[in-house]
Short mmCIF file of C-alpha atoms and ligand atoms in Angstrom, two decimals:
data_model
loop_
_atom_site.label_atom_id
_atom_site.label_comp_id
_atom_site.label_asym_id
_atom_site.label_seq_id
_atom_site.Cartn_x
_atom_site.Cartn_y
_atom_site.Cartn_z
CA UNK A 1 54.53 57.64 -18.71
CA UNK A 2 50.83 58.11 -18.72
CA UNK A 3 49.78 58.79 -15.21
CA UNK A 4 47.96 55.38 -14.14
CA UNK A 5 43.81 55.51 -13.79
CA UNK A 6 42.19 56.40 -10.37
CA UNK A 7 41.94 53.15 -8.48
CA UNK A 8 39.36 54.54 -5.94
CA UNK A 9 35.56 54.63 -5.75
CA UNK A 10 32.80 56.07 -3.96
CA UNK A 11 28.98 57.24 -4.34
CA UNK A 12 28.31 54.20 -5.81
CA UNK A 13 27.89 50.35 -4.68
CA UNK A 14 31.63 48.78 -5.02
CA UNK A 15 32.41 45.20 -5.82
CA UNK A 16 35.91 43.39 -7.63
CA UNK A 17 38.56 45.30 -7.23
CA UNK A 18 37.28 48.28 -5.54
CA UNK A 19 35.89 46.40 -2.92
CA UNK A 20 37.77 45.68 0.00
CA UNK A 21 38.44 43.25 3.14
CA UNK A 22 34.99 42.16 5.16
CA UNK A 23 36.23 38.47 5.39
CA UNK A 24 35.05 37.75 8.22
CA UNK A 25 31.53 39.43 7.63
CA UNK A 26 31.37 37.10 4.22
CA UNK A 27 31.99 34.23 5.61
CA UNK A 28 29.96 34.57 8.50
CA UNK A 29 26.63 36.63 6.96
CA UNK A 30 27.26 33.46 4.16
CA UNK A 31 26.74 30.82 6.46
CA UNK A 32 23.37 32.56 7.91
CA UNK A 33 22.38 32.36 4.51
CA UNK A 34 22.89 28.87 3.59
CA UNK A 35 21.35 27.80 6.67
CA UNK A 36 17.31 28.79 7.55
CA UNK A 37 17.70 32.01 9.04
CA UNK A 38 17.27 35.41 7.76
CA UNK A 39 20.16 38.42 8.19
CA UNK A 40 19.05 41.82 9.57
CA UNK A 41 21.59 44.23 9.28
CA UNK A 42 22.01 47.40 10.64
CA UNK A 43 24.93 49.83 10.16
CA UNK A 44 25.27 53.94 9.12
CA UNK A 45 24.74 55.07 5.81
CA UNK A 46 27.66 54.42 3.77
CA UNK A 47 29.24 51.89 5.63
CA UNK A 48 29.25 49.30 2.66
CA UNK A 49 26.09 47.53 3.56
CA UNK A 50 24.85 47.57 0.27
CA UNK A 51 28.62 46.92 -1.43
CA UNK A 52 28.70 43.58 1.08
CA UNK A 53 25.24 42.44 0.36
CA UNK A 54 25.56 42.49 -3.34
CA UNK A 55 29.36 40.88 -2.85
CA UNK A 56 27.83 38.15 -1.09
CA UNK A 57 24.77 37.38 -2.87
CA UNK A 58 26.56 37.58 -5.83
CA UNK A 59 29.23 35.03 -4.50
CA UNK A 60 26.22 32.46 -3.49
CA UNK A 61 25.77 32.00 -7.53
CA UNK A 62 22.12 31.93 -6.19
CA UNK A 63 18.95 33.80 -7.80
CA UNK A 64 18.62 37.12 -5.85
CA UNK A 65 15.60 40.10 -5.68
CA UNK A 66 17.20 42.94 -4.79
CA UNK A 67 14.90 46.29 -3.84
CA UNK A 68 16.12 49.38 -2.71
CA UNK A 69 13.13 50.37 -0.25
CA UNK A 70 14.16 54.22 -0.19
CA UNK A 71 13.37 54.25 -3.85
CA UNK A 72 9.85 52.35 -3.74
CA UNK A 73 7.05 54.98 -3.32
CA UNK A 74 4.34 52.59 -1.79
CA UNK A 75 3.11 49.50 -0.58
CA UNK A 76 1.25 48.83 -4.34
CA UNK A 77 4.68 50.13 -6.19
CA UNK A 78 6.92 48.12 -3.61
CA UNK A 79 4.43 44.47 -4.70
CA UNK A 80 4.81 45.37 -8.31
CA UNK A 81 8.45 45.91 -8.41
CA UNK A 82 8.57 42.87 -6.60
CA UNK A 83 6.94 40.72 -9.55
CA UNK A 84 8.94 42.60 -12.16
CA UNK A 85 12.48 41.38 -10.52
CA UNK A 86 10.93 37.79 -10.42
CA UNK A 87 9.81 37.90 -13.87
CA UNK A 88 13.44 38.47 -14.55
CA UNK A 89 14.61 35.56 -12.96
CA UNK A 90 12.75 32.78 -13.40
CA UNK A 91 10.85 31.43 -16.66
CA UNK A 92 8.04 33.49 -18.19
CA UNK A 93 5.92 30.59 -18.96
CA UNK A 94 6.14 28.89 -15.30
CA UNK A 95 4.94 32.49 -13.80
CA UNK A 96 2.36 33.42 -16.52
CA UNK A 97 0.30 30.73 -15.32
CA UNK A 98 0.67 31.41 -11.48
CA UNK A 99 -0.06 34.51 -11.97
CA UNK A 100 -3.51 33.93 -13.27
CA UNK A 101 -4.62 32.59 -9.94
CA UNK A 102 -4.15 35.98 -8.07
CA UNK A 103 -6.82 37.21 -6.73
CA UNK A 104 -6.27 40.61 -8.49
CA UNK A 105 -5.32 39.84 -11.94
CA UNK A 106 -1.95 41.97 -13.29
CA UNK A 107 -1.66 43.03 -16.52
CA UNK A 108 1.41 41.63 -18.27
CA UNK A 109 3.05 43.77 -20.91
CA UNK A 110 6.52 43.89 -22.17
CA UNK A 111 8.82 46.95 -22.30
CA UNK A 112 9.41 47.47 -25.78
CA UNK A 113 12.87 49.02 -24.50
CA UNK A 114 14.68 46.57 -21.77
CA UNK A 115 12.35 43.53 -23.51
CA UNK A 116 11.34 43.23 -20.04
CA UNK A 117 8.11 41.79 -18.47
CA UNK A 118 6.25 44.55 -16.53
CA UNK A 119 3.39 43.99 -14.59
CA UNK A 120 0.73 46.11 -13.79
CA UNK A 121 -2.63 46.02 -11.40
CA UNK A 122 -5.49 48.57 -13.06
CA UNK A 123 -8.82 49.83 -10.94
CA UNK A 124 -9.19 51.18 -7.75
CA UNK A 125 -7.59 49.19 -4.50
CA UNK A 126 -8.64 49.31 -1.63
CA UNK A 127 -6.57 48.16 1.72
CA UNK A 128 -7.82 44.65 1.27
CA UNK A 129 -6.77 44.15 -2.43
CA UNK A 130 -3.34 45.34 -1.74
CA UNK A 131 -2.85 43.00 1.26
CA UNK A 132 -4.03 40.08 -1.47
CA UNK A 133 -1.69 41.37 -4.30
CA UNK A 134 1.70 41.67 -1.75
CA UNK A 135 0.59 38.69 -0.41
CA UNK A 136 -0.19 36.88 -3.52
CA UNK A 137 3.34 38.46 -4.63
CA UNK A 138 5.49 37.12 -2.14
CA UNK A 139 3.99 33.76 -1.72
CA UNK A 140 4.59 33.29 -5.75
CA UNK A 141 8.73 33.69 -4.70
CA UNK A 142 8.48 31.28 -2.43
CA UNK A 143 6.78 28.67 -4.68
CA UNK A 144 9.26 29.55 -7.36
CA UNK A 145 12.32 29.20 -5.42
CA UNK A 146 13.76 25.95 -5.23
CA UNK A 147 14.79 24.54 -2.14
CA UNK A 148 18.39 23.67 -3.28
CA UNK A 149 18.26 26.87 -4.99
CA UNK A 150 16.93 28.94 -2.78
CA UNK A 151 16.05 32.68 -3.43
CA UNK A 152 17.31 35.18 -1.45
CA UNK A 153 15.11 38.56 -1.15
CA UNK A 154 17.16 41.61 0.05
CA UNK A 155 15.49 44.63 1.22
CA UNK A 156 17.38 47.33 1.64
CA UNK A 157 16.78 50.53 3.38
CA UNK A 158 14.61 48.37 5.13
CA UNK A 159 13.05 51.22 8.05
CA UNK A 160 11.55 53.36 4.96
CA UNK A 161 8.75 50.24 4.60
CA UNK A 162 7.56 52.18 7.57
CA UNK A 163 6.28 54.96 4.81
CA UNK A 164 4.23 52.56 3.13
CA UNK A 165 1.08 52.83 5.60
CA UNK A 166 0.31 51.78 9.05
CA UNK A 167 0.07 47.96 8.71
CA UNK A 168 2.19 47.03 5.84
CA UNK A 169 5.02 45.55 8.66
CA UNK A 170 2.65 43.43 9.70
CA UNK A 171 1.26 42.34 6.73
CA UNK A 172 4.87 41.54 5.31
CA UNK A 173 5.90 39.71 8.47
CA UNK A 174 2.60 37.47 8.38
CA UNK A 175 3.10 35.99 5.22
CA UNK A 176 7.08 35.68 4.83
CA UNK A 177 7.52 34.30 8.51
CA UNK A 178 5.83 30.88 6.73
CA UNK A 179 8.40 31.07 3.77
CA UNK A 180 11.05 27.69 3.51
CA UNK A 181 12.73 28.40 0.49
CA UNK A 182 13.58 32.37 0.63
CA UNK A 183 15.97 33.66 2.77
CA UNK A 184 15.41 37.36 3.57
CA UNK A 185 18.15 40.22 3.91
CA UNK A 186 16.77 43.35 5.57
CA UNK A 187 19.18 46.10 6.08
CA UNK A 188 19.27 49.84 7.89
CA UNK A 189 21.12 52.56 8.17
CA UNK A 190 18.47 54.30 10.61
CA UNK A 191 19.59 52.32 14.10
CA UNK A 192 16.64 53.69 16.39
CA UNK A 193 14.01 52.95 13.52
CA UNK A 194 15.37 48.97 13.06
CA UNK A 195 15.81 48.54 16.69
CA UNK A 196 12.50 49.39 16.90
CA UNK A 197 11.20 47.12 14.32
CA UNK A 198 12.97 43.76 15.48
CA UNK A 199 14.05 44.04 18.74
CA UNK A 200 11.38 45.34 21.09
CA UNK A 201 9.01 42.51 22.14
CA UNK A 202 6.16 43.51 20.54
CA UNK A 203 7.94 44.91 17.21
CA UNK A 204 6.49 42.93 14.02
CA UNK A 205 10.09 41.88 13.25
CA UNK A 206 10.62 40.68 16.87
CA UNK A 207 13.42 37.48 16.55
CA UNK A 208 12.34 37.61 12.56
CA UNK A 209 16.59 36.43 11.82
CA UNK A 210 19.96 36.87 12.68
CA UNK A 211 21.02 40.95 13.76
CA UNK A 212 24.02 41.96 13.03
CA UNK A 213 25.74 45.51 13.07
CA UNK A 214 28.31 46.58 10.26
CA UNK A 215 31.16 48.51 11.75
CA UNK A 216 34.01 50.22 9.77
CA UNK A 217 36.76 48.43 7.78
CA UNK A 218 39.17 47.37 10.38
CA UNK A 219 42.10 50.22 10.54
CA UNK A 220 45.35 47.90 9.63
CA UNK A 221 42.90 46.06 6.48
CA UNK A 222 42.50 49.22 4.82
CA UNK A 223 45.92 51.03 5.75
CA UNK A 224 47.39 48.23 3.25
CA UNK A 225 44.39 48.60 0.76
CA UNK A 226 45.68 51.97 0.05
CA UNK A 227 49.02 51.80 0.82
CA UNK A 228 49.10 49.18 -2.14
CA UNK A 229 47.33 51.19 -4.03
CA UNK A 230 49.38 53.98 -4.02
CA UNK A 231 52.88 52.28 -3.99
CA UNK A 232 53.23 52.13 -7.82
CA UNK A 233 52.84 56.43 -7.26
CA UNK A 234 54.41 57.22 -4.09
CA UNK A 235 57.28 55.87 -2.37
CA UNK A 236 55.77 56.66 1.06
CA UNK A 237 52.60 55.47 0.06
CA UNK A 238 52.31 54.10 3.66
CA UNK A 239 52.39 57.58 5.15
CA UNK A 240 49.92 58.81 2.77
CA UNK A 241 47.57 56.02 3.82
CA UNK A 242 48.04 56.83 7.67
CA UNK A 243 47.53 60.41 6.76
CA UNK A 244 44.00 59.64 5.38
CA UNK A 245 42.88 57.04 7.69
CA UNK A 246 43.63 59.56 10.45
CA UNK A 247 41.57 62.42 8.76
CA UNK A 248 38.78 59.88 7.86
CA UNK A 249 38.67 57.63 10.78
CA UNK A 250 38.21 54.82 8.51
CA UNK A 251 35.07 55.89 7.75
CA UNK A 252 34.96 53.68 4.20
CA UNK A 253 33.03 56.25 1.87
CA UNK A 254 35.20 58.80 2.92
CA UNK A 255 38.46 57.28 2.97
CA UNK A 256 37.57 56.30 -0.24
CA UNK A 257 36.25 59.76 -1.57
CA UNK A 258 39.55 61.05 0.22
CA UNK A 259 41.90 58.67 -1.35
CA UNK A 260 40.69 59.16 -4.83
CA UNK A 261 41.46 62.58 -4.08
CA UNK A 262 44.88 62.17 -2.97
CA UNK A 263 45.52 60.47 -6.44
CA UNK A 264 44.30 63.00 -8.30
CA UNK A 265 46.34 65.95 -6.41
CA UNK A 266 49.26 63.55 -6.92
CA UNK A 267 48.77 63.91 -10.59
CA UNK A 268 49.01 67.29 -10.64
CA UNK A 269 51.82 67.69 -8.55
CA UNK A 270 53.24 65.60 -10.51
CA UNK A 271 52.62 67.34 -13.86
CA UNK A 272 53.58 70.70 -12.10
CA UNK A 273 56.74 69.50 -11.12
CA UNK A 274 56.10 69.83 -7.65
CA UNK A 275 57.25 68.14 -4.17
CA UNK A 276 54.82 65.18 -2.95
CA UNK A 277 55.19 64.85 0.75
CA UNK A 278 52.34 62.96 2.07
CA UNK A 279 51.15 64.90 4.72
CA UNK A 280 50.83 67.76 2.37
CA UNK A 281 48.71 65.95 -0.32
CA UNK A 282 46.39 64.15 2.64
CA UNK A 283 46.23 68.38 3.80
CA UNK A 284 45.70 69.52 0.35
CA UNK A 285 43.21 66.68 -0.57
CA UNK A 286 41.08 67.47 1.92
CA UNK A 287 41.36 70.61 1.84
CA UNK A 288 39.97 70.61 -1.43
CA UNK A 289 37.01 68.45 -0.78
CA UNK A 290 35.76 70.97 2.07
CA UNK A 291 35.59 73.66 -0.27
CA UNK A 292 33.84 71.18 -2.97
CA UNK A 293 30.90 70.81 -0.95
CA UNK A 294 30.87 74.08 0.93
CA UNK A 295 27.71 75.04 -0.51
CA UNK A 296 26.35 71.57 0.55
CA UNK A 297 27.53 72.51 4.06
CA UNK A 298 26.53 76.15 3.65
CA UNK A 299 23.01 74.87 3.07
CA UNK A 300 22.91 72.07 5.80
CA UNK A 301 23.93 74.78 8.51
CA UNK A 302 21.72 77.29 7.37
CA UNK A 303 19.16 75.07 7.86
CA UNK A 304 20.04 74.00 11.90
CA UNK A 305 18.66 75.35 14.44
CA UNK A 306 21.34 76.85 17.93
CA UNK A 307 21.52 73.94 19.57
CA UNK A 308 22.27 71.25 16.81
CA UNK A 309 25.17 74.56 15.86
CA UNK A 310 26.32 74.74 19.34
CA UNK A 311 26.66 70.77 18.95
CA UNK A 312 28.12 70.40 15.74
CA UNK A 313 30.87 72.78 16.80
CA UNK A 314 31.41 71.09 20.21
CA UNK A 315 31.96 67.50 18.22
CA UNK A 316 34.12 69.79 15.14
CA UNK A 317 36.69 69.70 17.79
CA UNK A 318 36.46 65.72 18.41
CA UNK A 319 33.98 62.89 19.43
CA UNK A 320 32.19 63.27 22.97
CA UNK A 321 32.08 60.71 24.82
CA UNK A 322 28.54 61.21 26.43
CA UNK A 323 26.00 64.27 27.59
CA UNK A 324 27.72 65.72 31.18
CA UNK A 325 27.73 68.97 32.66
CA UNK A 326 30.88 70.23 31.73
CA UNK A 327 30.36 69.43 28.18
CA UNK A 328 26.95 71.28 28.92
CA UNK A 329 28.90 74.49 29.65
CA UNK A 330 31.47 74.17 27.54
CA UNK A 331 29.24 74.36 24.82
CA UNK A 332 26.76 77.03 25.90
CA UNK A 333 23.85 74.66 26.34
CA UNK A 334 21.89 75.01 29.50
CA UNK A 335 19.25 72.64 29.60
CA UNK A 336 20.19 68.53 29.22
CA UNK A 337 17.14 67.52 27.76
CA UNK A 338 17.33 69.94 24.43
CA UNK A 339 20.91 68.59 24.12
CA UNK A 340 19.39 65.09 24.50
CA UNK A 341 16.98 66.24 21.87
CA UNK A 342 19.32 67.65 19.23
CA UNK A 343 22.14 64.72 19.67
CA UNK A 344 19.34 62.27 18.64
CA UNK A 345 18.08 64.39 15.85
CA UNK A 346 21.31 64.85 14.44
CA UNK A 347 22.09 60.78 14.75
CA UNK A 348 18.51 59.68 13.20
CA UNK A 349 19.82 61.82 10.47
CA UNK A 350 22.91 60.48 9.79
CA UNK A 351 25.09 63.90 10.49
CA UNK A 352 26.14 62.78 13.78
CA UNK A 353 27.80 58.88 14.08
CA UNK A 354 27.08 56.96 17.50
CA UNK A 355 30.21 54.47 18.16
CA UNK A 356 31.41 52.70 21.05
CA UNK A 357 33.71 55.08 21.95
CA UNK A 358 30.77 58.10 21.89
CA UNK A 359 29.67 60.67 19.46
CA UNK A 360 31.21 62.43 16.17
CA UNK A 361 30.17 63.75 13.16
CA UNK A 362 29.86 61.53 10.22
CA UNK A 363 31.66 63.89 7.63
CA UNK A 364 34.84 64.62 8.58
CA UNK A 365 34.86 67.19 5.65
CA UNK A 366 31.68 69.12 7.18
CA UNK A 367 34.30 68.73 10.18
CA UNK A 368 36.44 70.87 9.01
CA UNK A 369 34.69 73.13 7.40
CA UNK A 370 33.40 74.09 10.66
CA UNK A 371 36.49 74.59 12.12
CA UNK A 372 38.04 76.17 8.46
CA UNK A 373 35.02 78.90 8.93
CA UNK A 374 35.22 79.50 12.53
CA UNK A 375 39.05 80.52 11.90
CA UNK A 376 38.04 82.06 8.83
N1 ADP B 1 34.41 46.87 1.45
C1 ADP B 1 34.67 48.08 0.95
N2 ADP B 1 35.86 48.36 0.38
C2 ADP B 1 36.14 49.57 -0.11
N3 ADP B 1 35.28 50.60 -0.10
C3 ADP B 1 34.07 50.41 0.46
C4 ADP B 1 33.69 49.15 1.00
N4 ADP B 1 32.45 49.25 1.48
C5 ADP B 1 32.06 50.52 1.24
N5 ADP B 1 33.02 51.24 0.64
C6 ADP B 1 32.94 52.67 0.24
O1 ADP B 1 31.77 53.23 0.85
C7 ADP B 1 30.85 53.67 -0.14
C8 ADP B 1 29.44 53.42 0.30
O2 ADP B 1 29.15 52.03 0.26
P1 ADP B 1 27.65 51.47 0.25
O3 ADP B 1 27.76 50.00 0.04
O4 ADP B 1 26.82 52.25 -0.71
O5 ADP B 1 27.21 51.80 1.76
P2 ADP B 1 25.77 51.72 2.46
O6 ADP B 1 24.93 50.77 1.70
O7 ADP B 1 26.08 51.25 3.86
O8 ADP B 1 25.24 53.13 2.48
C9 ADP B 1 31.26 52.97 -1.43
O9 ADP B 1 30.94 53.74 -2.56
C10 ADP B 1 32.76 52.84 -1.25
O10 ADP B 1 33.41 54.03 -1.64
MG1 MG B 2 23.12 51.17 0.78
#
């Protein structure tokens, strides 16, 4: 029998079949959308905010501008990208002559490749002629949408807009806070930088929509994700699944990064002729992953400074729960406030998770490679 294909997916947006649970957040991020309000949502990097976005717009059957604001370069580049998805969606002729009453004029030219519109602005811009063209942009969505049809603009990565210039916030929030017929999706992995922008009084985004946090795929939803996954492969496919969910956490990426592993050390067992006990392939699996990326790692620690090492190693043992005294000595730091310090540089950058239940790292892989080297 040929060995079946790898049902698992990670590093890139997953939808269908790879794509799992998040009921309730469908149905109840759906509703926000079909009403007037906008969604903000904030959650870690690779929690499946982008994966449940697309699953949902793509659900409403509705016409959606998706941009990916870590990959826009600048307020000018973030307007024009912004015409060149709505050129895509709605008829050429209708916008051509909208267009024309900008106040700066775009140059229209087609891709000779995709055979797609692209627009252009040429000349030198100052401040005031890129307000007019963003504004000019965004106000042409919302006379294009329909209102039983309406638009929905996600922006994802929303905190990087914060690169774009002092200002451009502001400038954004002006115009689409008089918008009927869009509703907005903003999303962020960087919690400090979006609470920033939308819940402090006198943040831009202040009460802009609905906030919402994305937490992890509930435990028991994604034990029998796997598990049925991997019951045409192993008979204790149920083991295997607790065995990953406890080295993951649930952590989705991961569990899925771990679980595709799994499979494929299955397969080779399998070809080799060798036992499968589950808590041996979760051990090997993972195993196998730390060394993967231990020049990643190798890298990433090289690069840290005592305190975030002294840290790291502390939390390579388990989560903390908060900052006390103890944990101070146990962990060689003297001074609270440059633990303070490190903890929050190592959340705003994504290594170190902030839960409910306290502080851990994000990759349970870096983890153990921690642990793997200290033992070393
Ligand atoms: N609902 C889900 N079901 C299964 N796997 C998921 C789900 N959401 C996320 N994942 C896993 O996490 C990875 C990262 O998802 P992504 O949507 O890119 O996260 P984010 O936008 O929060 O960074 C995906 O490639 C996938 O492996
Ligand atoms: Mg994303």
């Amino acid at each position: 029998m040929r060995f079946p294909k790898n049902p698992f997916k990670f590093g890139t947006v997953v939808q269908g079949d790879f794509f799992t649970n998040r009921t309730a957040e469908i149905q109840e991020f759906s509703s926000i959308l079909n009403s007037e309000n906008h969604l903000i949502l904030i959650g870690p990097r690779r929690f499946g905010k982008t994966s449940l976005i697309r699953t949902i717009t793509a659900q409403s059957g509705r016409p959606v501008v998706y941009l990916d604001a870590l990959m826009l370069t600048s307020a000018e580049d973030f307007s024009v990208q912004f015409l060149n998805k709505l050129f895509r969606l709605y008829p050429f002729e209708r916008i051509k002559n909208m267009v024309k009453q900008f106040r700066l004029t775009p140059t229209l030219s087609m891709n000779p490749l995709s055979g797609e519109v692209e627009v252009s602005f040429s000349g030198s811009k100052s401040e005031a002629t890129e307000n007019y063209v963003l504004e000019d942009a965004l106000n042409l969505a919302e006379k294009l949408s329909r209102p039983d049809r309406k638009l929905i603009v996600v922006i994802d990565e929303f905190q990087e807009v914060m690169n774009f210039g002092s200002g451009f916030d502001r400038q954004l929030r002006s115009v689409i806070q008089h918008h009927q017929n869009i509703n907005y999706v903003l999303t962020g992995s960087q919690e400090s930088l979006m609470r920033s922008l939308f819940e402090q009084k006198k943040a831009p985004f202040y009460h802009f929509g609905m906030l919402r946090y994305l937490g992890k795929i509930p435990h028991d939803e994604f034990l029998e994700y796997l598990s049925s996954r991997f019951s045409t492969l192993q008979t204790e496919a149920q083991v295997l699944a607790e065995a990953i969910l406890q080295i993951t956490g649930a952590h989705p990426y991961y569990t899925q990064q771990l679980a595709w592993q799994c499979w494929e050390v299955l397969r080779l067992r399998r070809e080799e002729g060798l036992a499968t006990l589950p808590d041996e392939v979760a051990t090997e699996a993972a195993e196998k992953l730390t060394i993967v990326h231990d020049l990643d790692f190798d890298r990433l620690w090289n690069g840290m400074g005592t305190t975030d090492r002294k840290l790291l190693t502390r939390l390579s043992e388990g989560p903390i729960e908060a900052l006390n005294s103890m944990l101070l000595t146990q962990t060689g730091l003297s001074a609270v406030s440059t633990a303070h310090s490190a903890l929050k540089r190592l959340s705003e950058s994504g290594i170190v998770i902030k839960s409910n239940s306290g502080y851990f790292i994000d990759d349970p892989f870096f983890s153990r490679w921690i642990q793997r080297k200290r033992r070393a």
